[in-house]
Amino acid sequence: MSQLEVIHVVRRYGPVGGMERYVWELTHELQALGHRVSVICERCHLEKPEGIAVYELGEIAPRPRWLSLLRFSRRVARFLADHPSPNSVIHSHERLNIHHITTFHGPPFATVLDKPWWRLISLRIAMQLFLERRELSTPRYVVPNSQFISKSLAHYYPELAQKLTEPIVPGVVPGALREPSQVPPDGGIVGFVGKEWQRKGLPRVVETVAALRRSRPNVQLYVVGPAAADVAALFADWQGGYKLMGWREAASYAAFDVLLHPAKAEPYGMVISEAMAAKVPVLISDVCGAAAHVTAASGAVLPLAAPLDAWVQALDQQLSRIEPVPQFERSWRTVAQEYAEIYSEIQTGDLK
């Protein structure tokens, strides 16, 4: 494949969130494959990588969100008008209107249309719906990052469904592996990873582990992501048995005996595949996009609405398992190669 020229657009460039890590890893692998990669962002959160041209446009007040998104898209449009690059594929991860391809990382905002009509009368909702439809209508291709997102987009935007590609799910970076070992019958380490702790189900995690401690009094809960001060109230009745570890660029999954992720809404859930890549079993809700990769050998998937007893029993079963977890494998190089095929189609079509 000949060298491609690609401009990625993301507000925060760096591994500071799930979407941002996706862009960070993808751009690095594209550059390593020999393609010319540029990034337009508000700010680069790590040292600018060698070989990738990074253009910072300056941070914008984050609220109101719709206005922040609109202002950023206008800044990008002005920048590209001042620095034309007619041979480049513009790959957006934001609410733009000048891109050839967009990756959709989260659930559509259009789910708000399922609410009663009187809850939809606001400028915020009107603008968010406008920006989302504009993002989806503009490009030739829309890439969902999971099958879950693909089905949701097709449901809310059926007239745009022909733009959808096959999902390109995130890769994982190999790290330390959990050593095969039998968990003590009265203990074990349950891990939770997620900065957006409410959406990702930390209250249910705390409730489930607290109930499990009646039969496993020495079970431990490690919480990675949220600031300790933000979640300390959840542990007001606990007498030890937990660690609030705060935000970390990379969680130490190998220290867990199981990852518990009962998210309320999770378009993909990179922490799930990262845990399975470390050979850690997972117990997750059925609204996680990564549920498609969770087999009986690697963990369990429960309905979000399952009663507490079911979560407690399933967690106990994962801690009691003897068979090792097969390692989940998907390289970011593979992700980059899948995108390069789409870019090549765009360059031989839209840009000619």
Coordinates of C-alpha atoms in Angstrom, one line a residue:
M1 CA 0.0 0.0 0.0
S2 CA 1.3 3.4 -1.0
Q3 CA 1.9 6.1 1.6
L4 CA -1.3 7.8 2.8
E5 CA -1.7 11.3 4.2
V6 CA -4.1 11.4 7.1
I7 CA -5.2 14.2 9.5
H8 CA -6.8 13.1 12.7
V9 CA -8.9 15.6 14.7
V10 CA -9.5 15.1 18.4
R11 CA -9.8 17.8 21.1
R12 CA -7.5 16.1 23.6
Y13 CA -4.6 14.3 22.1
G14 CA -3.1 11.8 24.5
P15 CA -4.0 8.7 26.4
V16 CA -6.3 10.6 28.8
G17 CA -9.5 8.6 28.2
G18 CA -10.9 5.7 26.2
M19 CA -11.5 7.6 23.0
E20 CA -8.3 9.5 23.3
R21 CA -6.2 6.4 23.9
Y22 CA -7.8 4.9 20.7
V23 CA -6.6 8.0 18.7
W24 CA -3.2 8.0 20.4
E25 CA -2.5 4.4 19.6
L26 CA -4.0 4.5 16.1
T27 CA -2.0 7.5 15.0
H28 CA 1.3 6.0 16.4
E29 CA 0.7 2.8 14.5
L30 CA -0.3 4.6 11.3
Q31 CA 3.0 6.5 11.5
A32 CA 4.9 3.3 12.2
L33 CA 3.4 1.8 9.0
G34 CA 5.0 4.6 7.0
H35 CA 2.0 6.9 6.5
R36 CA 2.1 10.7 7.0
V37 CA 0.0 11.5 10.1
S38 CA -1.0 14.9 11.4
V39 CA -3.2 15.7 14.4
I40 CA -5.3 18.8 15.1
C41 CA -6.3 19.2 18.7
E42 CA -7.0 21.7 21.4
R43 CA -4.0 20.4 23.4
C44 CA -1.5 17.6 23.4
H45 CA -1.4 16.1 26.8
L46 CA 1.9 14.3 26.5
E47 CA 5.2 15.2 24.7
K48 CA 4.5 15.5 21.0
P49 CA 5.4 12.2 19.4
E50 CA 8.3 12.1 16.9
G51 CA 7.2 11.8 13.3
I52 CA 3.6 13.1 13.9
A53 CA 2.8 16.7 13.2
V54 CA 0.6 18.0 16.1
Y55 CA -1.2 21.3 15.8
E56 CA -2.7 22.7 19.0
L57 CA -5.5 25.2 18.6
G58 CA -5.9 26.1 22.3
E59 CA -8.3 24.9 24.9
I60 CA -11.9 26.0 24.9
A61 CA -14.2 26.4 27.9
P62 CA -15.9 23.0 28.2
R63 CA -19.3 24.3 29.1
P64 CA -21.9 24.4 27.7
R65 CA -20.7 21.3 25.9
W66 CA -22.6 22.0 22.6
L67 CA -21.0 25.4 22.3
S68 CA -17.5 24.0 23.1
L69 CA -18.0 21.4 20.3
L70 CA -19.2 24.1 17.9
R71 CA -16.4 26.5 18.6
F72 CA -13.8 23.7 18.2
S73 CA -15.2 22.7 14.8
R74 CA -15.1 26.3 13.6
R75 CA -11.4 26.6 14.7
V76 CA -10.6 23.4 12.9
A77 CA -12.3 24.6 9.7
R78 CA -10.4 27.9 9.9
F79 CA -7.1 26.1 10.4
L80 CA -7.7 23.8 7.5
A81 CA -8.7 26.8 5.3
D82 CA -5.5 28.5 6.2
H83 CA -3.4 25.4 5.8
P84 CA -5.0 23.5 2.9
S85 CA -4.0 19.8 2.5
P86 CA -6.0 18.6 -0.5
N87 CA -4.4 15.2 -0.6
S88 CA -5.1 14.4 3.0
V89 CA -7.9 12.2 4.4
I90 CA -9.5 14.1 7.3
H91 CA -10.4 11.6 10.0
S92 CA -12.6 13.1 12.8
H93 CA -13.3 11.9 16.3
E94 CA -15.4 15.0 17.1
R95 CA -18.4 16.9 15.8
L96 CA -17.0 18.3 12.6
N97 CA -18.5 19.1 9.2
I98 CA -15.4 18.9 6.9
H99 CA -14.3 15.3 7.3
H100 CA -14.1 12.2 5.0
I101 CA -14.4 9.7 7.8
T102 CA -15.5 9.8 11.4
T103 CA -15.2 7.2 14.2
F104 CA -18.1 7.1 16.6
H105 CA -16.9 6.2 20.0
G106 CA -20.0 6.7 22.2
P107 CA -23.8 6.0 22.2
P108 CA -25.7 8.4 19.9
F109 CA -27.1 11.5 21.6
A110 CA -30.3 10.7 19.6
T111 CA -31.2 8.2 22.4
V112 CA -32.7 11.4 24.0
L113 CA -35.5 11.1 21.5
D114 CA -36.9 8.2 23.5
K115 CA -37.8 10.6 26.3
P116 CA -41.1 12.4 26.6
W117 CA -41.4 15.3 24.2
W118 CA -41.5 17.9 27.0
R119 CA -38.0 16.9 28.1
L120 CA -36.7 17.7 24.6
I121 CA -37.5 21.4 24.5
S122 CA -34.2 23.1 25.1
L123 CA -31.4 24.7 23.1
R124 CA -28.9 22.3 24.5
I125 CA -30.7 19.2 23.1
A126 CA -31.5 20.9 19.8
M127 CA -27.8 21.8 19.2
Q128 CA -26.5 18.4 20.3
L129 CA -28.8 16.7 17.9
F130 CA -27.8 19.1 15.1
L131 CA -24.1 18.6 15.7
E132 CA -24.5 14.8 15.8
R133 CA -26.5 14.6 12.6
R134 CA -24.0 17.0 10.9
E135 CA -21.1 14.8 11.9
L136 CA -22.8 11.7 10.5
S137 CA -24.1 13.3 7.3
T138 CA -20.8 14.8 6.2
P139 CA -18.4 12.0 5.7
R140 CA -18.3 9.1 3.2
Y141 CA -17.7 6.6 6.0
V142 CA -18.9 6.3 9.7
V143 CA -16.9 3.8 11.7
P144 CA -18.5 2.5 14.9
N145 CA -16.1 1.2 17.5
S146 CA -18.4 -1.7 18.4
Q147 CA -21.3 -3.7 17.1
F148 CA -23.4 -2.2 19.9
I149 CA -22.8 1.3 18.5
S150 CA -23.4 0.2 15.0
K151 CA -26.8 -1.1 15.8
S152 CA -27.7 2.0 17.7
L153 CA -26.6 4.3 14.9
A154 CA -28.6 2.3 12.4
H155 CA -31.6 2.5 14.6
Y156 CA -31.6 6.3 15.2
Y157 CA -30.3 7.3 11.7
P158 CA -31.6 4.6 9.3
E159 CA -31.2 7.0 6.3
L160 CA -27.5 7.1 7.0
A161 CA -27.0 3.4 7.6
Q162 CA -25.3 2.9 4.3
K163 CA -22.3 5.0 5.5
L164 CA -21.6 2.5 8.3
T165 CA -18.6 0.3 8.0
E166 CA -17.9 -2.8 9.9
P167 CA -17.0 -1.9 13.5
I168 CA -13.3 -1.4 14.2
V169 CA -12.9 -2.3 17.8
P170 CA -9.9 -1.0 19.9
G171 CA -6.7 -2.9 20.2
V172 CA -4.9 -3.7 23.4
V173 CA -1.3 -3.2 24.4
P174 CA 0.2 -6.4 25.9
G175 CA 1.2 -5.9 29.5
A176 CA 1.9 -8.0 32.6
L177 CA -0.1 -11.2 32.7
R178 CA -1.9 -12.5 35.8
E179 CA -0.2 -15.6 37.1
P180 CA -2.4 -18.6 37.2
S181 CA -3.4 -19.2 40.8
Q182 CA -6.3 -20.4 42.9
V183 CA -8.0 -17.6 44.9
P184 CA -8.3 -18.3 48.6
P185 CA -11.9 -19.3 49.4
D186 CA -12.4 -16.5 51.8
G187 CA -10.7 -13.8 49.8
G188 CA -9.6 -12.5 46.4
I189 CA -9.0 -9.1 44.7
V190 CA -11.9 -7.5 42.7
G191 CA -10.8 -4.7 40.4
F192 CA -12.8 -1.7 39.1
V193 CA -11.4 0.6 36.5
G194 CA -13.2 3.7 35.3
K195 CA -12.9 7.5 35.7
E196 CA -16.6 8.0 34.9
W197 CA -17.4 5.8 37.9
Q198 CA -21.2 6.4 38.0
R199 CA -21.8 5.4 34.4
K200 CA -19.4 2.5 34.7
G201 CA -21.3 1.1 37.7
L202 CA -19.1 1.6 40.8
P203 CA -22.1 1.9 43.2
R204 CA -23.2 -1.6 42.1
V205 CA -19.6 -2.8 42.4
V206 CA -19.5 -1.6 46.0
E207 CA -22.9 -3.1 46.8
T208 CA -21.9 -6.5 45.2
V209 CA -18.5 -6.8 47.0
A210 CA -20.0 -5.7 50.3
A211 CA -22.6 -8.5 50.0
L212 CA -19.9 -11.0 48.9
R213 CA -17.9 -10.3 52.0
R214 CA -20.5 -12.2 54.1
S215 CA -19.1 -15.4 52.6
R216 CA -15.7 -14.1 51.6
P217 CA -14.7 -11.9 54.5
N218 CA -11.2 -11.1 53.2
V219 CA -12.1 -10.1 49.7
Q220 CA -10.5 -6.8 48.6
L221 CA -11.8 -4.2 46.2
Y222 CA -9.3 -2.1 44.2
V223 CA -10.8 1.1 42.6
V224 CA -8.8 2.7 39.8
G225 CA -9.9 5.9 38.1
P226 CA -11.9 8.2 40.2
A227 CA -10.4 10.6 42.8
A228 CA -10.6 9.2 46.3
A229 CA -12.5 12.2 47.5
D230 CA -15.2 11.7 44.9
V231 CA -16.1 8.2 45.9
A232 CA -15.2 8.0 49.6
A233 CA -18.9 8.3 50.6
L234 CA -19.6 4.9 49.0
F235 CA -17.3 3.3 51.6
A236 CA -18.7 5.1 54.7
D237 CA -19.8 1.7 56.2
W238 CA -16.7 -0.2 55.3
Q239 CA -14.0 -1.1 57.8
G240 CA -11.1 -1.6 55.4
G241 CA -11.0 -4.1 52.6
Y242 CA -10.6 -1.6 49.8
K243 CA -8.0 0.6 48.1
L244 CA -8.8 3.9 46.3
M245 CA -6.0 4.2 43.8
G246 CA -7.0 7.3 41.8
W247 CA -6.3 7.9 38.2
R248 CA -3.5 6.0 36.5
E249 CA -2.5 6.0 32.9
A250 CA -2.4 2.2 32.9
A251 CA -4.2 0.0 35.4
S252 CA -2.3 -3.0 36.9
Y253 CA -4.8 -5.6 35.8
A254 CA -2.5 -8.5 36.7
A255 CA -3.0 -7.6 40.3
F256 CA -6.8 -8.4 40.0
D257 CA -8.4 -11.8 40.4
V258 CA -11.5 -10.5 38.5
L259 CA -12.6 -7.3 36.8
L260 CA -16.1 -6.2 37.8
H261 CA -17.7 -3.8 35.3
P262 CA -21.5 -3.5 35.7
A263 CA -21.7 -0.4 33.5
K264 CA -25.0 1.3 32.8
A265 CA -23.9 2.3 29.3
E266 CA -20.6 1.3 27.7
P267 CA -20.1 1.7 24.0
Y268 CA -17.1 -0.6 24.0
G269 CA -15.2 -0.8 27.3
M270 CA -11.5 -0.9 26.7
V271 CA -10.8 -1.9 30.3
I272 CA -12.6 -5.2 29.6
S273 CA -10.4 -6.2 26.7
E274 CA -7.3 -4.9 28.5
A275 CA -8.2 -7.1 31.5
M276 CA -8.8 -10.2 29.3
A277 CA -5.4 -9.4 27.6
A278 CA -3.8 -9.7 31.0
K279 CA -5.6 -13.1 31.5
V280 CA -7.9 -11.7 34.1
P281 CA -11.5 -12.9 34.1
V282 CA -14.3 -10.3 33.8
L283 CA -17.8 -10.0 35.0
I284 CA -19.7 -7.3 33.0
S285 CA -23.1 -6.0 32.1
D286 CA -24.8 -6.8 28.8
V287 CA -24.8 -3.2 27.7
C288 CA -21.0 -3.2 27.1
G289 CA -19.9 -3.3 23.5
A290 CA -17.0 -5.6 24.5
A291 CA -19.5 -8.2 25.7
A292 CA -19.2 -9.7 22.1
H293 CA -15.7 -10.8 23.1
V294 CA -16.5 -12.3 26.5
T295 CA -16.8 -16.1 26.3
A296 CA -17.5 -18.5 29.1
A297 CA -13.8 -19.2 29.2
S298 CA -13.0 -15.5 29.9
G299 CA -15.8 -14.5 32.2
A300 CA -19.5 -13.8 32.3
V301 CA -22.0 -11.3 31.1
L302 CA -25.1 -10.5 33.2
P303 CA -28.2 -8.4 32.3
L304 CA -27.8 -4.9 33.7
A305 CA -31.1 -5.4 35.5
A306 CA -30.1 -8.7 37.2
P307 CA -30.7 -8.7 40.9
L308 CA -27.9 -8.2 43.4
D309 CA -27.9 -11.9 44.4
A310 CA -27.2 -12.8 40.8
W311 CA -24.2 -10.4 40.6
V312 CA -22.9 -11.8 44.0
Q313 CA -23.2 -15.4 42.8
A314 CA -21.5 -14.7 39.5
L315 CA -18.7 -12.8 41.1
D316 CA -18.1 -15.7 43.6
Q317 CA -18.0 -18.1 40.6
Q318 CA -15.3 -16.1 38.8
L319 CA -13.2 -15.9 42.0
S320 CA -13.7 -19.7 42.5
R321 CA -12.7 -20.7 38.9
I322 CA -9.7 -23.0 38.4
E323 CA -9.3 -22.9 34.6
P324 CA -7.0 -20.1 33.4
V325 CA -8.3 -17.3 31.2
P326 CA -7.3 -17.4 27.5
Q327 CA -5.4 -14.3 26.6
F328 CA -7.4 -11.8 24.5
E329 CA -5.3 -10.5 21.5
R330 CA -5.9 -7.6 19.2
S331 CA -3.0 -5.4 18.2
W332 CA -3.2 -1.7 17.4
R333 CA -1.2 -2.5 14.3
T334 CA -4.3 -4.5 13.1
V335 CA -6.5 -1.6 13.9
A336 CA -4.3 0.8 11.9
Q337 CA -4.2 -1.6 8.9
E338 CA -8.0 -1.8 8.9
Y339 CA -8.3 2.0 8.8
A340 CA -5.6 2.2 6.1
E341 CA -7.8 0.2 3.8
I342 CA -10.7 2.7 4.2
Y343 CA -8.3 5.6 3.8
S344 CA -7.1 4.1 0.5
E345 CA -10.7 3.9 -0.8
I346 CA -11.3 7.5 0.1
Q347 CA -8.1 8.7 -1.5
T348 CA -8.9 6.9 -4.8
G349 CA -12.5 8.3 -4.7
D350 CA -13.4 11.4 -2.8
L351 CA -10.1 13.2 -3.1
K352 CA -9.8 12.7 -6.9

